[in-house]
mmCIF file with all atom_site columns, C-alpha atoms in Angstrom:
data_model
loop_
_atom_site.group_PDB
_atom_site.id
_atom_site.type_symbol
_atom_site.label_atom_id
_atom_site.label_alt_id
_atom_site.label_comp_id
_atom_site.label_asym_id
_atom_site.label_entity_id
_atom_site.label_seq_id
_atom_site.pdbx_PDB_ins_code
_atom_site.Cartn_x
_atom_site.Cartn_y
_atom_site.Cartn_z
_atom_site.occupancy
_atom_site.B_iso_or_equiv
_atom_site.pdbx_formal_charge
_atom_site.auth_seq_id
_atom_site.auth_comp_id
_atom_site.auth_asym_id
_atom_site.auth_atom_id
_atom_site.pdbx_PDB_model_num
ATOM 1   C CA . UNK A 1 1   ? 223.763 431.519 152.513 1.00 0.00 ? 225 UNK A CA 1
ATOM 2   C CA . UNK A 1 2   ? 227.214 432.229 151.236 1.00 0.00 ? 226 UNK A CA 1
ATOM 3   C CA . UNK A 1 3   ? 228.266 434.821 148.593 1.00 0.00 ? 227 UNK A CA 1
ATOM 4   C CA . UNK A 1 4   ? 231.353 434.294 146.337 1.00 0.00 ? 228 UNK A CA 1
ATOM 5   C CA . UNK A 1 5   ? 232.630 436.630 143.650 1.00 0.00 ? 229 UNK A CA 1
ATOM 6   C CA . UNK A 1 6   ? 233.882 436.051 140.072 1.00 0.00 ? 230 UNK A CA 1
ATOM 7   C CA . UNK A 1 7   ? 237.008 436.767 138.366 1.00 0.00 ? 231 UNK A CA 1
ATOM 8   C CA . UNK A 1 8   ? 237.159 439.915 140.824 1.00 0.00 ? 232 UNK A CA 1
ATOM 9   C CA . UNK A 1 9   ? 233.671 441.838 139.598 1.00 0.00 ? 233 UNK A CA 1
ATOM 10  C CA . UNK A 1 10  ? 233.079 444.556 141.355 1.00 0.00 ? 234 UNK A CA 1
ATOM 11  C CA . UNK A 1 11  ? 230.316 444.114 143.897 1.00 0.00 ? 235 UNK A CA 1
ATOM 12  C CA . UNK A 1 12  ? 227.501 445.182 141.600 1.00 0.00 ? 236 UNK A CA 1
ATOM 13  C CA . UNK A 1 13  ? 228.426 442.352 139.236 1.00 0.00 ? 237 UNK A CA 1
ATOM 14  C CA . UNK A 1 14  ? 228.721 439.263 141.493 1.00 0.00 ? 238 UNK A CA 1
ATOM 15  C CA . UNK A 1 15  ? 226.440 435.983 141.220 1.00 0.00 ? 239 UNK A CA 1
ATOM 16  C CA . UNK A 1 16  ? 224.959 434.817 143.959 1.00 0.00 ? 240 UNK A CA 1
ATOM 17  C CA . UNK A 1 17  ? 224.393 430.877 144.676 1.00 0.00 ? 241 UNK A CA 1
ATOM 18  C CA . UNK A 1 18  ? 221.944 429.565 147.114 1.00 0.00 ? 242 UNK A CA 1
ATOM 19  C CA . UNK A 1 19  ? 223.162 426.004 148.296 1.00 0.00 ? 243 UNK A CA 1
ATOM 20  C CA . UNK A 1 20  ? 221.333 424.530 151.362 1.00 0.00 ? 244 UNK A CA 1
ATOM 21  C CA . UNK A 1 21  ? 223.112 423.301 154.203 1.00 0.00 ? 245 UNK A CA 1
ATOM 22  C CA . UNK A 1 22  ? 221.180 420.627 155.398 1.00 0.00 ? 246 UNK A CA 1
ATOM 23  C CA . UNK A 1 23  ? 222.585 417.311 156.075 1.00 0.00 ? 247 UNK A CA 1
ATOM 24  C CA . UNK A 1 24  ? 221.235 415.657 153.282 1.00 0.00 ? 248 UNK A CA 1
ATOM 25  C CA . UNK A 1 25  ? 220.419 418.034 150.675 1.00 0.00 ? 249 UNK A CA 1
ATOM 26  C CA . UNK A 1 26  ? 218.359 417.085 147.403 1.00 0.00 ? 250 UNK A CA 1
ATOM 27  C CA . UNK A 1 27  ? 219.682 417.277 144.496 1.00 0.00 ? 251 UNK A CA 1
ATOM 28  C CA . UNK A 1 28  ? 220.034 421.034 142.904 1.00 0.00 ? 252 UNK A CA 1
ATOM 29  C CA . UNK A 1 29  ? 218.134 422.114 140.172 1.00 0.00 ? 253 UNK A CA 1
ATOM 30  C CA . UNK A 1 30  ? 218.334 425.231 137.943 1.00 0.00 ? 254 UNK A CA 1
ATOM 31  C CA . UNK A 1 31  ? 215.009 426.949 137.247 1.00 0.00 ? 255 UNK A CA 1
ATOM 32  C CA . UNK A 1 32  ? 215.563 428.854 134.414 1.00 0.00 ? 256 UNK A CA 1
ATOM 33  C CA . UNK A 1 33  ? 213.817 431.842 133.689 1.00 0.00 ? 257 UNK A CA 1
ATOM 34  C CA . UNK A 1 34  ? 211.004 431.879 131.303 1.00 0.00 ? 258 UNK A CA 1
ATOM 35  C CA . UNK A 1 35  ? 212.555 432.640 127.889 1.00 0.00 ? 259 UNK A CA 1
ATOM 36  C CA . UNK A 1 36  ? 212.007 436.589 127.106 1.00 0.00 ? 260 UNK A CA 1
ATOM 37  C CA . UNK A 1 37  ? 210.955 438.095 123.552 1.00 0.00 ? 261 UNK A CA 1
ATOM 38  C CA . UNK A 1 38  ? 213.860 438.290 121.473 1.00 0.00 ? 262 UNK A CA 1
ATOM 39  C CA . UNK A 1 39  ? 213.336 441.967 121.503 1.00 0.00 ? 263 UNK A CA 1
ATOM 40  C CA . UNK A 1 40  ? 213.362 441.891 125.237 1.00 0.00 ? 264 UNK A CA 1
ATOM 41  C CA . UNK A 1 41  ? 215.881 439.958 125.441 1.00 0.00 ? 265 UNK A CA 1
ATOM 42  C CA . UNK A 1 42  ? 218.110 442.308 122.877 1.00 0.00 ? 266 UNK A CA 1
ATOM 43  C CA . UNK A 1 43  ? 217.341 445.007 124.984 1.00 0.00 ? 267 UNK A CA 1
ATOM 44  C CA . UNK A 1 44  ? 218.501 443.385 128.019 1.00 0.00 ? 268 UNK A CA 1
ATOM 45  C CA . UNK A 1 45  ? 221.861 442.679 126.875 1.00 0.00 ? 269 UNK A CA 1
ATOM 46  C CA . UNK A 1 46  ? 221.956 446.075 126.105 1.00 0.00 ? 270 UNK A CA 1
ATOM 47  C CA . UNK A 1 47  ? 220.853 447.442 128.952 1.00 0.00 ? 271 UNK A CA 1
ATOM 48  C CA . UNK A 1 48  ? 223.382 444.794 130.891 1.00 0.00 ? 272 UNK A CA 1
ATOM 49  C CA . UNK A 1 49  ? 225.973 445.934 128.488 1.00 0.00 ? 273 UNK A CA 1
ATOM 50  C CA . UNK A 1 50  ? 225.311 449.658 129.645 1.00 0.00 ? 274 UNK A CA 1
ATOM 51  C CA . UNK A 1 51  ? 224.376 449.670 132.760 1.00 0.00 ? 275 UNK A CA 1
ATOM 52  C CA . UNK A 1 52  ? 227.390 448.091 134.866 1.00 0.00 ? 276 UNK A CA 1
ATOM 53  C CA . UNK A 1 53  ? 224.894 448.015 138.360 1.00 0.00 ? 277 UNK A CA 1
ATOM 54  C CA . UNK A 1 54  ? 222.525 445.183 137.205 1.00 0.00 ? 278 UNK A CA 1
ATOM 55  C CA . UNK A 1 55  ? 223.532 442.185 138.089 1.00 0.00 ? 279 UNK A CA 1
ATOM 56  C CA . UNK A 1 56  ? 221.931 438.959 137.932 1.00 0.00 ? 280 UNK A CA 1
ATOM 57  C CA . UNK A 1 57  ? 221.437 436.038 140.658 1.00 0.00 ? 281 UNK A CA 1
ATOM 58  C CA . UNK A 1 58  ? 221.134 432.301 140.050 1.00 0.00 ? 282 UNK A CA 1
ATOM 59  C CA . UNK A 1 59  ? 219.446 430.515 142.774 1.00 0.00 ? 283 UNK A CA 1
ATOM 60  C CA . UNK A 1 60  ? 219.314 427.025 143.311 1.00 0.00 ? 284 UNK A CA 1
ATOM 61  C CA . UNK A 1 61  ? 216.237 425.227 143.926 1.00 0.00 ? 285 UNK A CA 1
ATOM 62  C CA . UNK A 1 62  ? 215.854 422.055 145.452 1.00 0.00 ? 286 UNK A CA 1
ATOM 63  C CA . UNK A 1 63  ? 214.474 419.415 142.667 1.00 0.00 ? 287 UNK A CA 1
ATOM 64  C CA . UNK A 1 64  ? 211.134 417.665 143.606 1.00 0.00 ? 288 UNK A CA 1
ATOM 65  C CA . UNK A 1 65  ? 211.924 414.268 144.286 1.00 0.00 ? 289 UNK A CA 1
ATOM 66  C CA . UNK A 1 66  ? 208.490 412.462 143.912 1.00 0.00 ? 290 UNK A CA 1
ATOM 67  C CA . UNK A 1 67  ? 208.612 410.287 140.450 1.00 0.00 ? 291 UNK A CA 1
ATOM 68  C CA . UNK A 1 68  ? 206.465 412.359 137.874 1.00 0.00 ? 292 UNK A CA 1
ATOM 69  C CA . UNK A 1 69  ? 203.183 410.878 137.811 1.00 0.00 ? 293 UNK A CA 1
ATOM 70  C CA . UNK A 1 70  ? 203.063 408.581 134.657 1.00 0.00 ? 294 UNK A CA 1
ATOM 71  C CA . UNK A 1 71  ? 198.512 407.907 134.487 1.00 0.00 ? 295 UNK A CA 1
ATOM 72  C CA . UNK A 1 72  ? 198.312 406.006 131.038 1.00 0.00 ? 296 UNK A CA 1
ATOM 73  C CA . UNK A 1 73  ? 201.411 403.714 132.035 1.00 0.00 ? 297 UNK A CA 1
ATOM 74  C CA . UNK A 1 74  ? 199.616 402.419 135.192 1.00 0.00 ? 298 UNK A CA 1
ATOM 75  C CA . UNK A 1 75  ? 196.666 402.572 133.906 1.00 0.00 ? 299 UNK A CA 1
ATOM 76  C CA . UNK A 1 76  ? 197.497 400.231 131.259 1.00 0.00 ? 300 UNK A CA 1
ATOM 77  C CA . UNK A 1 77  ? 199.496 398.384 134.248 1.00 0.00 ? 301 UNK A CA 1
ATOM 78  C CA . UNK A 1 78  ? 196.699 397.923 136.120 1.00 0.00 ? 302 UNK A CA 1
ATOM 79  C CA . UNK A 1 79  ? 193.996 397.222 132.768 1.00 0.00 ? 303 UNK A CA 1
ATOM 80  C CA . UNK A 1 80  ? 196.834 394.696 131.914 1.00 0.00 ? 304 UNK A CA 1
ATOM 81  C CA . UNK A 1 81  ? 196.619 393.043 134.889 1.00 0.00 ? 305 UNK A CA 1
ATOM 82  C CA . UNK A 1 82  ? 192.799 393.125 134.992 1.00 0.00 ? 306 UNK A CA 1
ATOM 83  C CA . UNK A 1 83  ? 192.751 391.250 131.778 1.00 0.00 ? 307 UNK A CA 1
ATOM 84  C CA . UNK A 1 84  ? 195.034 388.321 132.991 1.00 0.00 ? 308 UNK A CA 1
ATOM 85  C CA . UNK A 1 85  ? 193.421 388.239 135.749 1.00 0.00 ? 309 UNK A CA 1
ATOM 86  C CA . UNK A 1 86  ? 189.888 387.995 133.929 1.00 0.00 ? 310 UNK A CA 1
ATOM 87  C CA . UNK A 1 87  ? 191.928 385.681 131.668 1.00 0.00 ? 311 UNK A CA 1
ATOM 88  C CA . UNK A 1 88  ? 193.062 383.570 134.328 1.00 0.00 ? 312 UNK A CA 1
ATOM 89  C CA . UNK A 1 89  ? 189.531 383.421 136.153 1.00 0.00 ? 313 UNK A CA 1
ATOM 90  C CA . UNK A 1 90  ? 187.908 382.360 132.687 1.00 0.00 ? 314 UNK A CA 1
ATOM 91  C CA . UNK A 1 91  ? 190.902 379.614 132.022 1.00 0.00 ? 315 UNK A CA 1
ATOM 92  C CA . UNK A 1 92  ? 189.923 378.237 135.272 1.00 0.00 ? 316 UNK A CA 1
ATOM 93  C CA . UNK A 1 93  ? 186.296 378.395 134.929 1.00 0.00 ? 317 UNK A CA 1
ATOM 94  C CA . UNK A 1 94  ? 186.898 376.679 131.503 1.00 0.00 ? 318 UNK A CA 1
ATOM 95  C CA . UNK A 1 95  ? 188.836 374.123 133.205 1.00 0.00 ? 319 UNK A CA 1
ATOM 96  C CA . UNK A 1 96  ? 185.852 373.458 135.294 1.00 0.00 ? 320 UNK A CA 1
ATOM 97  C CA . UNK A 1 97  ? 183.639 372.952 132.905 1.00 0.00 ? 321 UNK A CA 1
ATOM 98  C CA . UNK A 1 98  ? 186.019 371.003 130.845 1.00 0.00 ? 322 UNK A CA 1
ATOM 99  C CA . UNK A 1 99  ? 186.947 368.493 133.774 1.00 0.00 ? 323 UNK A CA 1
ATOM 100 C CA . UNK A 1 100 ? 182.562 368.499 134.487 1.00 0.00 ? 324 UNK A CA 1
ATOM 101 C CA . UNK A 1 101 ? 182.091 367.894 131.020 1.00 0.00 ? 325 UNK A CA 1
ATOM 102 C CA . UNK A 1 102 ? 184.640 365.104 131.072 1.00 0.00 ? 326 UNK A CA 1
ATOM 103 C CA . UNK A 1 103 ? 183.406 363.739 134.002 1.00 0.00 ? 327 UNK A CA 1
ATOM 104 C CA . UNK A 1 104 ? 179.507 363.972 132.428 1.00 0.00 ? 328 UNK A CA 1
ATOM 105 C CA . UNK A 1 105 ? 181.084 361.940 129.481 1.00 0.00 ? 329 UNK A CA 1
ATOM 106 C CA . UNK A 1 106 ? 182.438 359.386 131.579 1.00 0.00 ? 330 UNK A CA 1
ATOM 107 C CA . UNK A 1 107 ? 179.791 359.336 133.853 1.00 0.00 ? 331 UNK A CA 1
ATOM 108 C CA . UNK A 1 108 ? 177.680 358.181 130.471 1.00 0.00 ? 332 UNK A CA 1
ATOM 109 C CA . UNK A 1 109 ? 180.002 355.711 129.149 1.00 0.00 ? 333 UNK A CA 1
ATOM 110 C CA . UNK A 1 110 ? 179.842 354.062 132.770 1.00 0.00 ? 334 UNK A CA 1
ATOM 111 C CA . UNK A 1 111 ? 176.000 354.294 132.105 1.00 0.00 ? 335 UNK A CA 1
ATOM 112 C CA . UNK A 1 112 ? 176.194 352.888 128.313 1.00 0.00 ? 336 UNK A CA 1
ATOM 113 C CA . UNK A 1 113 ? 178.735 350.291 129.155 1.00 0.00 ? 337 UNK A CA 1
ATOM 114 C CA . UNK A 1 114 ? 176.266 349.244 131.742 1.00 0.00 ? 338 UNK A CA 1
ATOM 115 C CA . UNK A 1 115 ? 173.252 348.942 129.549 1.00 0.00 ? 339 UNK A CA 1
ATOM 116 C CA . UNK A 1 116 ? 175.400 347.494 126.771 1.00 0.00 ? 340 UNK A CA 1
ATOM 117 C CA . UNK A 1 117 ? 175.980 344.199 129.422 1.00 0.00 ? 341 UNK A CA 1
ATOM 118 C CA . UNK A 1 118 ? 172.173 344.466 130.647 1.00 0.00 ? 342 UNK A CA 1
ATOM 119 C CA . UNK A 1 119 ? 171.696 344.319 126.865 1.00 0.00 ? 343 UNK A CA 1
ATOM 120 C CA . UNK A 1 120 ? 174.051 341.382 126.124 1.00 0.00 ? 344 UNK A CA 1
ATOM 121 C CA . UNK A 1 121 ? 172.684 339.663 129.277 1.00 0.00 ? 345 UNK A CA 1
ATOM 122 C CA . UNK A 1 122 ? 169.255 340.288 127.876 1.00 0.00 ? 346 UNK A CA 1
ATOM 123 C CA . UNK A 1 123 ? 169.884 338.877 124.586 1.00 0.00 ? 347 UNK A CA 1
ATOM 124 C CA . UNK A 1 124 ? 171.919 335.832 125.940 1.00 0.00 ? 348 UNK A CA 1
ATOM 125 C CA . UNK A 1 125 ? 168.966 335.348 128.143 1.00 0.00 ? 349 UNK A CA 1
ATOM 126 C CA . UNK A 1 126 ? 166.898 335.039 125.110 1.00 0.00 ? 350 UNK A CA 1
ATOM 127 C CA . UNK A 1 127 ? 168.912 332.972 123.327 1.00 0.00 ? 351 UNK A CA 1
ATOM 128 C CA . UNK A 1 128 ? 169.161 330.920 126.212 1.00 0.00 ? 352 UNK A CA 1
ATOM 129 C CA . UNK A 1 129 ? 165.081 330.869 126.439 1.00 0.00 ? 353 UNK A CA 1
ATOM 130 C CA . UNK A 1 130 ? 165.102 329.803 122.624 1.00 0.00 ? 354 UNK A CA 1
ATOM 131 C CA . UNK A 1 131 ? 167.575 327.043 122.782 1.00 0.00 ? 355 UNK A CA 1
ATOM 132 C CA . UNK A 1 132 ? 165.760 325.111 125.742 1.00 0.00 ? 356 UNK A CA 1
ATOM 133 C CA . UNK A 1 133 ? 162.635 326.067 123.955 1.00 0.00 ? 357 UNK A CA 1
ATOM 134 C CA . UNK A 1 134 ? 163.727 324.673 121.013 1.00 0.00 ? 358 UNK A CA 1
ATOM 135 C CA . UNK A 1 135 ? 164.847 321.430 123.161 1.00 0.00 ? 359 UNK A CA 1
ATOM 136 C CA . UNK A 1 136 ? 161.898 321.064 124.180 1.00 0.00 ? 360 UNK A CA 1
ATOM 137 C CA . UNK A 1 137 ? 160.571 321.141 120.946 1.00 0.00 ? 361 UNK A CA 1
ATOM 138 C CA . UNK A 1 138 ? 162.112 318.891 119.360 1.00 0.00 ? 362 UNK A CA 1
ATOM 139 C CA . UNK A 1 139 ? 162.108 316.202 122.533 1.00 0.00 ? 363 UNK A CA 1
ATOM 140 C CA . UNK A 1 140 ? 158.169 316.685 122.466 1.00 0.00 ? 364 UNK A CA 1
ATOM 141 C CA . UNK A 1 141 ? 158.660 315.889 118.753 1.00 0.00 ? 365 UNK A CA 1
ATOM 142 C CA . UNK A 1 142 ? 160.723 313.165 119.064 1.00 0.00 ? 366 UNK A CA 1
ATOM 143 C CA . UNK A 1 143 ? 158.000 311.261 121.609 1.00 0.00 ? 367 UNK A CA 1
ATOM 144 C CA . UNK A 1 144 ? 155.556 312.236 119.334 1.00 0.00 ? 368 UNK A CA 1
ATOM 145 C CA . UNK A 1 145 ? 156.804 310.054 116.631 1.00 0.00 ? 369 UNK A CA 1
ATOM 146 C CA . UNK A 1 146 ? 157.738 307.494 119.402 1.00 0.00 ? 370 UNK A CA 1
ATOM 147 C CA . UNK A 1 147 ? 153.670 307.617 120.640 1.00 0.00 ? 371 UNK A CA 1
ATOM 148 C CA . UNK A 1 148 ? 152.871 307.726 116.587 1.00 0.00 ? 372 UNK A CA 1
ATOM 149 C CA . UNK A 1 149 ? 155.366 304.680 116.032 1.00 0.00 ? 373 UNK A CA 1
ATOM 150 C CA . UNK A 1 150 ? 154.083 302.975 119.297 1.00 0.00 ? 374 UNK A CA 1
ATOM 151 C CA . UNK A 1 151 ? 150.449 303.324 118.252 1.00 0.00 ? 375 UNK A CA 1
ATOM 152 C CA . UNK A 1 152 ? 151.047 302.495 114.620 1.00 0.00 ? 376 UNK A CA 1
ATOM 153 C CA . UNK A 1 153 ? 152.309 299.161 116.020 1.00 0.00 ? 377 UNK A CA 1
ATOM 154 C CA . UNK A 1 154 ? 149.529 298.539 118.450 1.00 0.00 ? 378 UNK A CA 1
ATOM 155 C CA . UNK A 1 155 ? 147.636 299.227 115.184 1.00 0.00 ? 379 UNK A CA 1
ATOM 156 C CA . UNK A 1 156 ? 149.113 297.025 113.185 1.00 0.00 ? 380 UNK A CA 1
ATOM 157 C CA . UNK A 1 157 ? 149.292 294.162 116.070 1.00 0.00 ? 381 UNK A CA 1
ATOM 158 C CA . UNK A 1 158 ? 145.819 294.630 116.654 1.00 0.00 ? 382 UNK A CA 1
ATOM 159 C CA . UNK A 1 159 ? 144.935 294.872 112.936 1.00 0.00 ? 383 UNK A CA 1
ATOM 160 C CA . UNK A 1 160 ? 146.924 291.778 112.691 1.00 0.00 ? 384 UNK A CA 1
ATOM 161 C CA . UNK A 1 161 ? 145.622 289.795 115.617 1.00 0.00 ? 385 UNK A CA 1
ATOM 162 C CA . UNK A 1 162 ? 141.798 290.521 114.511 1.00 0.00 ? 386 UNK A CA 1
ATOM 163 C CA . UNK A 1 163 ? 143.192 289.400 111.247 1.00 0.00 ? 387 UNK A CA 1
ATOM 164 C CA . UNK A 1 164 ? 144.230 286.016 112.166 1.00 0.00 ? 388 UNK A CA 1
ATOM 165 C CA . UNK A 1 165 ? 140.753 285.630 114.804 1.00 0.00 ? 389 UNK A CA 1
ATOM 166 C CA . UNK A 1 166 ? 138.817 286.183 111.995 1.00 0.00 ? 390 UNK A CA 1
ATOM 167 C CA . UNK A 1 167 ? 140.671 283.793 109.709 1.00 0.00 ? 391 UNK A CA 1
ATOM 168 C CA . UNK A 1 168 ? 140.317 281.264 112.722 1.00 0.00 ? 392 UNK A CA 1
ATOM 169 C CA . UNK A 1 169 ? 136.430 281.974 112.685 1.00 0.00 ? 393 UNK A CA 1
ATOM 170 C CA . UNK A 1 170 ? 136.172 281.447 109.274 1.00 0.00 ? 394 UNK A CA 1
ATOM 171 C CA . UNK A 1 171 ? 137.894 278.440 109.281 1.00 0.00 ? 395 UNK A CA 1
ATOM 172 C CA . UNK A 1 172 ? 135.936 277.368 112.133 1.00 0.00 ? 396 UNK A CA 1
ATOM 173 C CA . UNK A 1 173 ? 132.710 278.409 109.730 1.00 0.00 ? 397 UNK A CA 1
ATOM 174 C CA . UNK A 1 174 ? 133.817 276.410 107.093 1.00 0.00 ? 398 UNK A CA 1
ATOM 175 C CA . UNK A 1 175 ? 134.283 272.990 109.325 1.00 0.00 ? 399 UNK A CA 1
ATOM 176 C CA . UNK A 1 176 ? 130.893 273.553 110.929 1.00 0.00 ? 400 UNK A CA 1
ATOM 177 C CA . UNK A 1 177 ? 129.306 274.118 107.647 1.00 0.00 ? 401 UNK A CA 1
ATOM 178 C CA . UNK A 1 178 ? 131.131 271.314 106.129 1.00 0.00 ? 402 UNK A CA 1
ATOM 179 C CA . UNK A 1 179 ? 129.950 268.676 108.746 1.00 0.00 ? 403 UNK A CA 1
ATOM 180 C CA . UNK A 1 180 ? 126.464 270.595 109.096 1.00 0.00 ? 404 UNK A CA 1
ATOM 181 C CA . UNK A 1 181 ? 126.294 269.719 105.227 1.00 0.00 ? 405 UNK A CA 1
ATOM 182 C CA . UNK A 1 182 ? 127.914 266.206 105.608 1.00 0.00 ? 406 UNK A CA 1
ATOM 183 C CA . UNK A 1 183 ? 124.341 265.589 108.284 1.00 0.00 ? 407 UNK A CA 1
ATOM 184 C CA . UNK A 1 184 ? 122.176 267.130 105.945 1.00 0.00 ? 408 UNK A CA 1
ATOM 185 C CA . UNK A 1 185 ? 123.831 264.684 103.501 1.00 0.00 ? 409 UNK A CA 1
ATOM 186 C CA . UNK A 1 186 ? 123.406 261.225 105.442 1.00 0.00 ? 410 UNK A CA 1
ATOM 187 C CA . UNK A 1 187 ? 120.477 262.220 107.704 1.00 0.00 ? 411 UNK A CA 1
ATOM 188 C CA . UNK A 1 188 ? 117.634 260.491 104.513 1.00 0.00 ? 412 UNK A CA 1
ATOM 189 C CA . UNK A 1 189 ? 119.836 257.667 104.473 1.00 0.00 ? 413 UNK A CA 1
ATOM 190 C CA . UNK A 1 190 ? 119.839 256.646 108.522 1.00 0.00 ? 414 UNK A CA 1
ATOM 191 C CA . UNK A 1 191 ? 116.483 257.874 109.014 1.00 0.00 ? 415 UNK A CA 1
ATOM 192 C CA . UNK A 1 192 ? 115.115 254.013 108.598 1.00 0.00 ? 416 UNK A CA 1
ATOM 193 C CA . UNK A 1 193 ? 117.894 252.211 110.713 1.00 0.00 ? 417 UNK A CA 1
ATOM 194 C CA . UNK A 1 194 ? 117.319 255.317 113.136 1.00 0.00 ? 418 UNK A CA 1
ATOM 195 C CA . UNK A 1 195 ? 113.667 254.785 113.261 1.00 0.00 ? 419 UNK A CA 1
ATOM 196 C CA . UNK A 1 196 ? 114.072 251.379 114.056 1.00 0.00 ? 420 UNK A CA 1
ATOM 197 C CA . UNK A 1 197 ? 116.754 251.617 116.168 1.00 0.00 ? 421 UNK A CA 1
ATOM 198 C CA . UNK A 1 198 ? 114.530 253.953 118.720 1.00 0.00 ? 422 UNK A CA 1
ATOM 199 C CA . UNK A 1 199 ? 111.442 251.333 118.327 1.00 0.00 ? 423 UNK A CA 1
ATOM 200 C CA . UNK A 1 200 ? 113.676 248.293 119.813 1.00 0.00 ? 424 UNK A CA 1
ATOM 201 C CA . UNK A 1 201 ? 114.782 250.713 122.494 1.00 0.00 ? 425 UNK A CA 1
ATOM 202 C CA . UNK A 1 202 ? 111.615 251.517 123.580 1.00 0.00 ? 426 UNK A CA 1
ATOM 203 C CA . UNK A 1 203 ? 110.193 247.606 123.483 1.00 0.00 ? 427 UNK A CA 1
ATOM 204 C CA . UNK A 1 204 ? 113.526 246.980 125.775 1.00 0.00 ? 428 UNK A CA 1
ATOM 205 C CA . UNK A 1 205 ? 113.120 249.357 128.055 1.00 0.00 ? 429 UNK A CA 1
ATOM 206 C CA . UNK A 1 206 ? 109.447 248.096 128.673 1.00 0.00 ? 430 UNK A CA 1
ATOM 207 C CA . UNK A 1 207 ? 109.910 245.092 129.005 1.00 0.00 ? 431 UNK A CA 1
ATOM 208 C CA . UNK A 1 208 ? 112.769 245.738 131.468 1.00 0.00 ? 432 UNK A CA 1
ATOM 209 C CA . UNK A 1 209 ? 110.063 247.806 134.006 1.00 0.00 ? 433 UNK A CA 1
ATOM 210 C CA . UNK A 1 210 ? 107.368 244.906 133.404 1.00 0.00 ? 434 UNK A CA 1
ATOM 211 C CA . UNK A 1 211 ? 110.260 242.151 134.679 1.00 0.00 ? 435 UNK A CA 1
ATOM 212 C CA . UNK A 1 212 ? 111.324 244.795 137.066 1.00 0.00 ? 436 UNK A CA 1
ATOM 213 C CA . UNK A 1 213 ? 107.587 244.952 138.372 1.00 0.00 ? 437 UNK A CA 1
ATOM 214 C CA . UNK A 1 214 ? 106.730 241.137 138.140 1.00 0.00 ? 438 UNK A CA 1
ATOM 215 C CA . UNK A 1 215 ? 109.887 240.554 140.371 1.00 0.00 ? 439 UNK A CA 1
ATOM 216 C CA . UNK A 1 216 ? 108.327 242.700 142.944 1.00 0.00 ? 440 UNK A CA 1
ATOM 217 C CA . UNK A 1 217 ? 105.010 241.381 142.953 1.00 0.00 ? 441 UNK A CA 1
ATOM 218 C CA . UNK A 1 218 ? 106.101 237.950 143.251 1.00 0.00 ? 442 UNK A CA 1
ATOM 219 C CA . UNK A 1 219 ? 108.236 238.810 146.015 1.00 0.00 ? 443 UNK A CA 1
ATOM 220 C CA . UNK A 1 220 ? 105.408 240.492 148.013 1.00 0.00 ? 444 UNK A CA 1
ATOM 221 C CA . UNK A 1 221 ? 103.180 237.411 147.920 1.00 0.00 ? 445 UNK A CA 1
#
């Protein structure tokens, strides 16, 4: 420590300067004295002013070189970051649910699409189904009438052939009757030539056995 006069004070009235020697010395700071009462501080000018042996010493003190604490700036640093970081988390956890949500949705579209074709393949099915049905109704419909029309003629062709075999019987009837009646008719008028007729068969074919048995007696004598 080094002590240097002023303007050629006597030595009761020098200043004296602390300056450290180190290498690298931090930087110098004054440290003033607290400030005194005014009254005090009147009455040390005065007593300075009078009294020639006080003198007074500045010493320099090395400044503190850690940053001054600053609490409510970090801490609002470090809340700050807290909340992006929450923010962040719950932007991704949203995004989650969105893409799981999304995935749901398509996942059920898949499934709708899919029973929308089981639907369509359902109700082409059917219509399918009621076509041939219908087909088949109208084929069994259609040989219906055929068997109807087929059996109506068989009906009629039978009605008609009876028809005609009973026309032929009565027709046959009436000639029958007609020469039945015709008999009836002549039978009193032959009935003497008839009688007569069968009497000279009967003398004839007597007559022919008695020749026929005279022929054999005479032959037998």
């Amino acid at each position: 420590m080094r002590t240097y006069g002023r303007f050629n004070s006597p030595p009761h009235q020098t200043y004296k300067a602390t300056i450290s020697m180190s290498p690298h010395p931090p930087p110098l700071s004054f440290s003033p004295s607290p400030s005194p009462n005014p009254s005090s501080h009147t009455c040390s000018s005065r007593s300075t002013s009078t009294d020639s042996n006080q003198s007074y010493t500045y010493r320099f003190k090395p400044r503190n070189t850690s940053p001054s604490p600053a609490p409510s700036y970090e801490m609002a640093q470090i809340t700050l970051r807290q909340r992006e970081t929450a923010l962040s988390k719950a932007s991704k956890e949203l995004e989650g649910e969105k893409a799981a949500i999304l995935l749901e949705k398509a996942d059920m579209q898949l499934e709708k699409a899919h029973m929308q074709r089981e639907k369509d393949e359902l109700q082409r099915e059917k219509n399918d189904m009621q076509r041939d049905m219908q087909r088949e109704k109208d084929e069994l419909q259609r040989q219906k009438n055929e068997f109807a029309a087929a059996n109506n003629k068989t009906a009629l062709a039978a009605k008609q052939k009876k028809d005609a075999e009973l026309e032929r019987q009565r027709k046959e009837l009436w000639e029958w009757a007609t020469i039945v009646a015709a008999i009836f008719l002549f039978i009193p008028a032959l009935a003497p030539s008839a009688t007569l007729l069968a009497a000279e068969t009967v003398g004839g074919w007597r007559m022919f056995i008695w020749a026929i048995v005279a022929a054999a007696g005479n032959g037998g004598q």
